[in-house]
PDB file of C-alpha atoms in Angstrom:
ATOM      1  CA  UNK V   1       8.633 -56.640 -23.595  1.00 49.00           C
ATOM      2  CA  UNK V   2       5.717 -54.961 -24.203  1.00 39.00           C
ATOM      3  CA  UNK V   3       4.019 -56.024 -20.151  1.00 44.00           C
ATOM      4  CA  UNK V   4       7.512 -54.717 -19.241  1.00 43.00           C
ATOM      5  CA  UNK V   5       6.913 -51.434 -20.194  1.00 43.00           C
ATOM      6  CA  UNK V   6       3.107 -51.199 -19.454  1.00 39.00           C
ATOM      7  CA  UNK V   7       4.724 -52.401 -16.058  1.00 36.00           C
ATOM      8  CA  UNK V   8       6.868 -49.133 -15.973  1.00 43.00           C
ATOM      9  CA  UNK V   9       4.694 -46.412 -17.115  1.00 40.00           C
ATOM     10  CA  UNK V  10       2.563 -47.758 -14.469  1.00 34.00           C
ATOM     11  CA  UNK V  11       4.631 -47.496 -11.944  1.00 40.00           C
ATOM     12  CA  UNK V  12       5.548 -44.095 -12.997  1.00 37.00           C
ATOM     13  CA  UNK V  13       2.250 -42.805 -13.074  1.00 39.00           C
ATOM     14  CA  UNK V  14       1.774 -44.662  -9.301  1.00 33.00           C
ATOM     15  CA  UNK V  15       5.334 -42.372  -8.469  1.00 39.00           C
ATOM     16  CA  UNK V  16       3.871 -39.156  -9.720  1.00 38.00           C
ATOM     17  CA  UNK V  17       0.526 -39.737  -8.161  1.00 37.00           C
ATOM     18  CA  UNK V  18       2.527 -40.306  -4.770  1.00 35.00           C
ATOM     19  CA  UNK V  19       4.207 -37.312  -5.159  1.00 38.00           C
ATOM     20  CA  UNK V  20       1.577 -35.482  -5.961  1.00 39.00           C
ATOM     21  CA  UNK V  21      -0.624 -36.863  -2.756  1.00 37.00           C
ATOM     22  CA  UNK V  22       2.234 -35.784  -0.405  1.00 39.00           C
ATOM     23  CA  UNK V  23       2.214 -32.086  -2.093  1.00 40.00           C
ATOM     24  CA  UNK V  24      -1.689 -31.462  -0.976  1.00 41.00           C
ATOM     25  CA  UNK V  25      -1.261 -31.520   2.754  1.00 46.00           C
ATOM     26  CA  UNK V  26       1.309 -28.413   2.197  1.00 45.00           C
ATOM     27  CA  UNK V  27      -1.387 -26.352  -0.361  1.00 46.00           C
ATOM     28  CA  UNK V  28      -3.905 -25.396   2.604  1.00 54.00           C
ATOM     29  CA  UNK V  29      -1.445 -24.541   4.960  1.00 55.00           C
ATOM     30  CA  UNK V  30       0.129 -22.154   2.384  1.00 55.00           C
ATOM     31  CA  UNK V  31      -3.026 -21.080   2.051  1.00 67.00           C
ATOM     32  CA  UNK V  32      -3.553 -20.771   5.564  1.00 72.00           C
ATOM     33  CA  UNK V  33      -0.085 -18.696   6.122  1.00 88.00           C
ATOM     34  CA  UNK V  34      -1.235 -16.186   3.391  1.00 89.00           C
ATOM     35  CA  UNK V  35      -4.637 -15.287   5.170  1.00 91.00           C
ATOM     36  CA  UNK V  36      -2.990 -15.019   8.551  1.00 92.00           C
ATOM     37  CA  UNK V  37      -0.234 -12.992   6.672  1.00 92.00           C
ATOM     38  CA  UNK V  38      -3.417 -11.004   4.932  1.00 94.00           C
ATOM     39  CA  UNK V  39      -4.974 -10.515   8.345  1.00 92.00           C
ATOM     40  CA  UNK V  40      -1.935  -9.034   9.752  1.00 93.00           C
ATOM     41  CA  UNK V  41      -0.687  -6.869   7.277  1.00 91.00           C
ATOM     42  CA  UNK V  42      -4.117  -5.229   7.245  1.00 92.00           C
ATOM     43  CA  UNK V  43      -4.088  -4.375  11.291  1.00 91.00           C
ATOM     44  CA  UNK V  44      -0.899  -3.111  10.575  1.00 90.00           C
ATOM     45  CA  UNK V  45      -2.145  -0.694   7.806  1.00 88.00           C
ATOM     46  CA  UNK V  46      -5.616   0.665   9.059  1.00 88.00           C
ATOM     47  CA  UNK V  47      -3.620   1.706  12.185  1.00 86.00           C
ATOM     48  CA  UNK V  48      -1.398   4.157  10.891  1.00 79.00           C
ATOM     49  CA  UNK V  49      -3.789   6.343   8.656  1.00 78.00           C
ATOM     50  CA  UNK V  50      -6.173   7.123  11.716  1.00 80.00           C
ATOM     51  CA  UNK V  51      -3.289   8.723  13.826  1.00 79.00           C
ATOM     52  CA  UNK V  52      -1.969  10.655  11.105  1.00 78.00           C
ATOM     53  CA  UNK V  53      -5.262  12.030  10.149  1.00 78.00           C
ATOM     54  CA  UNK V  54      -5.897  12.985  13.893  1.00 83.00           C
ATOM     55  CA  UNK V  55      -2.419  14.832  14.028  1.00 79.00           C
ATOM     56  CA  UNK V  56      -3.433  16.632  10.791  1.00 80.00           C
ATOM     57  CA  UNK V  57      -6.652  17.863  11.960  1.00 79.00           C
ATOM     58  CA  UNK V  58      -5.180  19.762  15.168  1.00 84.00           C
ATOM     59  CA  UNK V  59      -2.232  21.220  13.197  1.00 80.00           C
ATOM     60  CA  UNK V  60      -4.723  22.988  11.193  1.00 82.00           C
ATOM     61  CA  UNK V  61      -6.625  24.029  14.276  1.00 85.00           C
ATOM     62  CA  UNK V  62      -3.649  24.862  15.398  1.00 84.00           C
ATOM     63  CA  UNK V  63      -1.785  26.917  12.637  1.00 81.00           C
ATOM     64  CA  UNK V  64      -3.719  26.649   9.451  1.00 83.00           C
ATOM     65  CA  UNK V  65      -3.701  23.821   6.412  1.00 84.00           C
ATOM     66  CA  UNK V  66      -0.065  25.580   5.535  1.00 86.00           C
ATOM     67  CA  UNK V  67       1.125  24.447   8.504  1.00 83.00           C
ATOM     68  CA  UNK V  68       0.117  20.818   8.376  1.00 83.00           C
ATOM     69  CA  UNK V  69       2.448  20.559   5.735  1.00 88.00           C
ATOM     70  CA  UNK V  70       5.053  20.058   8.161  1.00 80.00           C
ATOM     71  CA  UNK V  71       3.242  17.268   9.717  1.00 78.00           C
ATOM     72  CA  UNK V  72       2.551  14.923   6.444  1.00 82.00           C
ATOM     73  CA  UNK V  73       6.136  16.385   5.563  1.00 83.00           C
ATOM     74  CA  UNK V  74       8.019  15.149   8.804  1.00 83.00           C
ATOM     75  CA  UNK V  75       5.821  13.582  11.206  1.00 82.00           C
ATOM     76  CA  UNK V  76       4.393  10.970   8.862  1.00 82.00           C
ATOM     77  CA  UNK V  77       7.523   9.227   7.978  1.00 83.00           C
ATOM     78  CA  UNK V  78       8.627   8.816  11.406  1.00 85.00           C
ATOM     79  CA  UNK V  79       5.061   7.831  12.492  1.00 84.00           C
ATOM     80  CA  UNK V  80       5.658   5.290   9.543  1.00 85.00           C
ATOM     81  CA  UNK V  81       9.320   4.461  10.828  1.00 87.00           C
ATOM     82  CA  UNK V  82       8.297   3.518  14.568  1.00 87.00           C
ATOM     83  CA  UNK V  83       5.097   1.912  13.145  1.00 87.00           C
ATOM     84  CA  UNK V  84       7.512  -0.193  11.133  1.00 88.00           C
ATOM     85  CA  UNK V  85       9.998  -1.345  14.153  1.00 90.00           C
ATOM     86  CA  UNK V  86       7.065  -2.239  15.814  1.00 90.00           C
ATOM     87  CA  UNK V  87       5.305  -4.564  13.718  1.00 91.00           C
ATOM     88  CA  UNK V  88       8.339  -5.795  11.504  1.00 93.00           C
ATOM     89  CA  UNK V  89       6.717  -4.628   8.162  1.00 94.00           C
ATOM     90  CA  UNK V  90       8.348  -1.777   5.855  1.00 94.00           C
ATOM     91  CA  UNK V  91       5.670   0.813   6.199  1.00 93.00           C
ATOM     92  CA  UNK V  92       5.367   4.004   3.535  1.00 93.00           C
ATOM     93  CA  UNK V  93       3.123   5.652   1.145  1.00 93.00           C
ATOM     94  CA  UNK V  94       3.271   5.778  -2.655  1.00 95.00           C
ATOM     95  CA  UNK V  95       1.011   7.461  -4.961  1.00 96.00           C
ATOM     96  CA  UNK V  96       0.683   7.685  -9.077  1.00 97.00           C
ATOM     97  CA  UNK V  97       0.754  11.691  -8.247  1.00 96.00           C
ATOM     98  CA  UNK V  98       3.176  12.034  -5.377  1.00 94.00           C
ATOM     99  CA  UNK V  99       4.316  15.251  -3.357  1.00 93.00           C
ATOM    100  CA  UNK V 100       7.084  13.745  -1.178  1.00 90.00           C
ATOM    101  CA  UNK V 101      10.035  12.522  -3.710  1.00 90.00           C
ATOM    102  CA  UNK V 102      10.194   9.835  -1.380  1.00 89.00           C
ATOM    103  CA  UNK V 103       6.660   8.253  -2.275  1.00 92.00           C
ATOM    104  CA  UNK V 104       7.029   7.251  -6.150  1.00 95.00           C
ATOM    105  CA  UNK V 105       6.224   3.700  -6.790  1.00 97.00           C
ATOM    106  CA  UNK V 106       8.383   0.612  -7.503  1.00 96.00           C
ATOM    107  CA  UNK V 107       6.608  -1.463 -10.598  1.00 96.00           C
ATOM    108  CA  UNK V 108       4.874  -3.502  -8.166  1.00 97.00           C
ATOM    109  CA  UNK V 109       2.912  -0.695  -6.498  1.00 97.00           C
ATOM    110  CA  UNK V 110       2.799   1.077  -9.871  1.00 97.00           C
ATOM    111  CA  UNK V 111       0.633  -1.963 -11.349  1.00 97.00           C
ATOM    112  CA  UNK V 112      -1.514  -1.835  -7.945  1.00 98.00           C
ATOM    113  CA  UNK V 113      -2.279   1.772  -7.761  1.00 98.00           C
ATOM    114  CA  UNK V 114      -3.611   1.428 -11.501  1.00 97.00           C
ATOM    115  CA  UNK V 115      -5.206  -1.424 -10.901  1.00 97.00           C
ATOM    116  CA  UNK V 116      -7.036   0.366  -8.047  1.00 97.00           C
ATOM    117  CA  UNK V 117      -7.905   3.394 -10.093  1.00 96.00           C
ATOM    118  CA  UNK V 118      -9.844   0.561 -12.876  1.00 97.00           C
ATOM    119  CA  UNK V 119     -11.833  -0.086  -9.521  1.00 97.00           C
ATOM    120  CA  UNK V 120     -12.467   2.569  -8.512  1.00 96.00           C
ATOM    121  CA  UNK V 121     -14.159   3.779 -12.122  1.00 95.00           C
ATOM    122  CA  UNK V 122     -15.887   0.233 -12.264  1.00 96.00           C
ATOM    123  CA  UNK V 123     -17.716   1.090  -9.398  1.00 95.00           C
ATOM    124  CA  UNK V 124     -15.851  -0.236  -6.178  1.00 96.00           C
ATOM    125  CA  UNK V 125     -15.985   1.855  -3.026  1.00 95.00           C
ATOM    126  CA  UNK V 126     -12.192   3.108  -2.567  1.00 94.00           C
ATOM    127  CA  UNK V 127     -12.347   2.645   1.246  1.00 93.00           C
ATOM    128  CA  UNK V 128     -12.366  -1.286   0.298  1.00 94.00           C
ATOM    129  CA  UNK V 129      -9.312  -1.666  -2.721  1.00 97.00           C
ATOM    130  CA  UNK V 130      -6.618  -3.564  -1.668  1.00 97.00           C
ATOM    131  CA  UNK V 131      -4.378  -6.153  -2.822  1.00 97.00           C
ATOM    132  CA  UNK V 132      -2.021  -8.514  -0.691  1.00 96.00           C
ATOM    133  CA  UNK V 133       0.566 -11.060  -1.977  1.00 95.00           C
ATOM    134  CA  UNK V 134       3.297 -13.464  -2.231  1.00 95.00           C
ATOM    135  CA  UNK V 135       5.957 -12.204  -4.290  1.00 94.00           C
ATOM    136  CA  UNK V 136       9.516 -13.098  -5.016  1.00 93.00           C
ATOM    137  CA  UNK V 137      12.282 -10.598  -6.468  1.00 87.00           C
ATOM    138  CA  UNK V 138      15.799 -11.912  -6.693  1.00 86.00           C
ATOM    139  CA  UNK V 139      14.924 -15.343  -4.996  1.00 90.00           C
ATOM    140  CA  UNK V 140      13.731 -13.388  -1.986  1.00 91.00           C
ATOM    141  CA  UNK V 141       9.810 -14.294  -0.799  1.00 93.00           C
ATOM    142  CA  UNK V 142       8.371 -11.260   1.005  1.00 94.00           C
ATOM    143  CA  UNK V 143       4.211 -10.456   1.740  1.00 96.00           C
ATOM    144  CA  UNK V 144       3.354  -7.338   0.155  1.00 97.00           C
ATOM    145  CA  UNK V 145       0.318  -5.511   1.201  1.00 97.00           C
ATOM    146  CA  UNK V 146      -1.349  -2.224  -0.457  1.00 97.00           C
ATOM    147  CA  UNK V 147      -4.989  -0.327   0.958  1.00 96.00           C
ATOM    148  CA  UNK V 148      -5.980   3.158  -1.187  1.00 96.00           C
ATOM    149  CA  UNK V 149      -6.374   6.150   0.586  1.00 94.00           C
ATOM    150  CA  UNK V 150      -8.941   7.899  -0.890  1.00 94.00           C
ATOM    151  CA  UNK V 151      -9.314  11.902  -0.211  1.00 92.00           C
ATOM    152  CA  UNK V 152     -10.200  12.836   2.587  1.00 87.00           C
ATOM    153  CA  UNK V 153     -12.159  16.476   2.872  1.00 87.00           C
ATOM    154  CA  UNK V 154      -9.679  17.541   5.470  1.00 84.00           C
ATOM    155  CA  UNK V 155      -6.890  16.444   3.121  1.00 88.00           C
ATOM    156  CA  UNK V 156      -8.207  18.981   0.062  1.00 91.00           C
ATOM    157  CA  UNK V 157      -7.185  22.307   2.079  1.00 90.00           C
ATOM    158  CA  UNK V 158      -3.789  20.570   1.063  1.00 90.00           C
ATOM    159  CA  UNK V 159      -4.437  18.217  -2.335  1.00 93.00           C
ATOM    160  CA  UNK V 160      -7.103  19.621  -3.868  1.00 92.00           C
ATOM    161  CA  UNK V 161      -8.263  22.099  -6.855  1.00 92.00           C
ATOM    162  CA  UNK V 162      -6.640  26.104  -6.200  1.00 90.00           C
ATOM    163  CA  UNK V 163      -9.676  26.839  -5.316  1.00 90.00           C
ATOM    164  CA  UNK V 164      -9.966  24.620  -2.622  1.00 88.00           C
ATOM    165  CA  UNK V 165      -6.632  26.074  -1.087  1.00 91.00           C
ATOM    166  CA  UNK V 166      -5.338  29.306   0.497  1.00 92.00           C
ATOM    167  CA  UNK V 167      -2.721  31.221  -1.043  1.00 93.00           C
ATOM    168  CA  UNK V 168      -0.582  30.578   1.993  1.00 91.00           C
ATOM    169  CA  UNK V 169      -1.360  27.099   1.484  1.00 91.00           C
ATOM    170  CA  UNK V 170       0.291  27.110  -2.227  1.00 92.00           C
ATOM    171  CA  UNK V 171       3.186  29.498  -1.051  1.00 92.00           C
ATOM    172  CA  UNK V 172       4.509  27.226   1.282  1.00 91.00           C
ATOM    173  CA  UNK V 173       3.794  23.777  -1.446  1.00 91.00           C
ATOM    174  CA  UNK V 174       5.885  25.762  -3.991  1.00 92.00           C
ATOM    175  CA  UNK V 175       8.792  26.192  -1.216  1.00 92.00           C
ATOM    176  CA  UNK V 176       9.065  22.989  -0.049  1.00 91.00           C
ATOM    177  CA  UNK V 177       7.882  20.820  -3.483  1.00 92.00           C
ATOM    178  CA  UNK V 178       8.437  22.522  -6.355  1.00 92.00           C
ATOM    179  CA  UNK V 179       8.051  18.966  -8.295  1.00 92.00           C
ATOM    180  CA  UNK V 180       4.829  18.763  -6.490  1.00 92.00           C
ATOM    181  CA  UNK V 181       2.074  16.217  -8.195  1.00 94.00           C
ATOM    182  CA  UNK V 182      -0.379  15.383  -5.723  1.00 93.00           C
ATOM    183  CA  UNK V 183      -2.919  18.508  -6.637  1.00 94.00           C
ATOM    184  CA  UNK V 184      -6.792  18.567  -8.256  1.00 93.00           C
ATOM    185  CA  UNK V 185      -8.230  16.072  -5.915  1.00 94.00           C
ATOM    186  CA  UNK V 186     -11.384  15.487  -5.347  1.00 91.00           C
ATOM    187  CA  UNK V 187     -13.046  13.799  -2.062  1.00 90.00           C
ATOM    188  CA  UNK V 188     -13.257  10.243  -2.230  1.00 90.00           C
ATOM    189  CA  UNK V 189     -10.715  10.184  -4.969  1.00 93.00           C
ATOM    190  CA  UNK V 190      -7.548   7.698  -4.624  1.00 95.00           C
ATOM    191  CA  UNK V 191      -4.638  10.101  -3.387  1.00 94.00           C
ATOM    192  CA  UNK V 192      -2.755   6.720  -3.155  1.00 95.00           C
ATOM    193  CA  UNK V 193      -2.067   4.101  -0.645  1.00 96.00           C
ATOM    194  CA  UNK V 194      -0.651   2.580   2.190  1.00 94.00           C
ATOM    195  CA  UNK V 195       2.098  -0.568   1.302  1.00 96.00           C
ATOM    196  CA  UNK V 196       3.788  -2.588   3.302  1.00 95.00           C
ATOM    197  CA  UNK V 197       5.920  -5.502   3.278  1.00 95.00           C
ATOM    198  CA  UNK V 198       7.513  -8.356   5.390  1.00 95.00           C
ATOM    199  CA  UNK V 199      10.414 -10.550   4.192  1.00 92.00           C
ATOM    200  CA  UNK V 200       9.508 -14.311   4.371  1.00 91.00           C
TER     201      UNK V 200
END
């Protein structure tokens, strides 16, 4: 009886080491499928900033910071939208101090946007915070991506102290976000971030 079961918890422990064996083939190429998803997701999000900024800088040329409001207002959400039909990742920006009503953060980007801000006062460079992921909600696996966008000088004619902006500028904040949040920056500071995600 008894080299009966020594005879079974050894073959059990032969099973689970089996089982285990044919599980570490698929751990590098999950591994492998989150860098590639990694790479990706940050081409996707260093591209959109750049054009945005660009389109920014000659509206105020153009018409003054008060009228770049417009452009951050309407052009940068359908920048964001044909960005996103592009690429096949949900493209927007959140931030902890948002303007647009549209930008608040779910719990996910909440936790990432604070975590960035710990960073940032440790001592990493803002330019370099980001965070990418696996996560499932509901049963449903989709890559989530997040880079900080740290203040800009040309963004503070728009986001930062009242000194910083014209009383035109204000006027026309008041009118079209009375709610507004996304004031008293500094340059370098986090204004908040890019995020993206892509269902798996």
């Amino acid at each position: 009886m008894l080299r009966k079961t020594a005879l079974s918890a050894l073959t059990l422990a032969l099973s689970a080491a089996v089982a285990a064996v044919s599980v570490l083939p698929a751990l590098p190429a999950l591994a492998a499928d989150e860098a590639a998803l990694l790479d990706e997701a940050r081409k996707v999000a260093v591209s959109i900033p750049p054009k945005l900024l660009e389109v920014l800088d000659e509206e105020i040329r153009k018409g003054g910071p008060e009228s770049a409001i417009g452009v951050c207002r309407d052009k940068a959400p359908q920048m964001a939208k044909a960005a996103s039909e592009k690429t096949g990742w949900a493209i927007r920006r959140v931030s902890l101090k948002n303007r647009n009503p549209k930008a608040v953060p779910d719990a996910w980007e909440k936790a990432v946007l604070e975590d960035f801000d710990r960073r940032a006062a440790a001592g990493e460079k803002p330019t370099g915070l980001e965070k990418g992921e696996v996560v499932t909600v509901d049963g449903q696996k989709s890559y989530r991506y997040m880079k900080a966008l740290p203040t800009q000088d040309l963004c503070l004619q728009c986001h930062g102290t009242s000194d910083r902006m014209s009383p035109a500028t204000q006027a026309r904040l008041i009118e079209l976000y009375p709610d507004d949040k996304a004031v008293g920056y500094s340059a370098a500071e986090i204004r908040g971030a890019i995020t993206i995600r892509k269902p798996l």
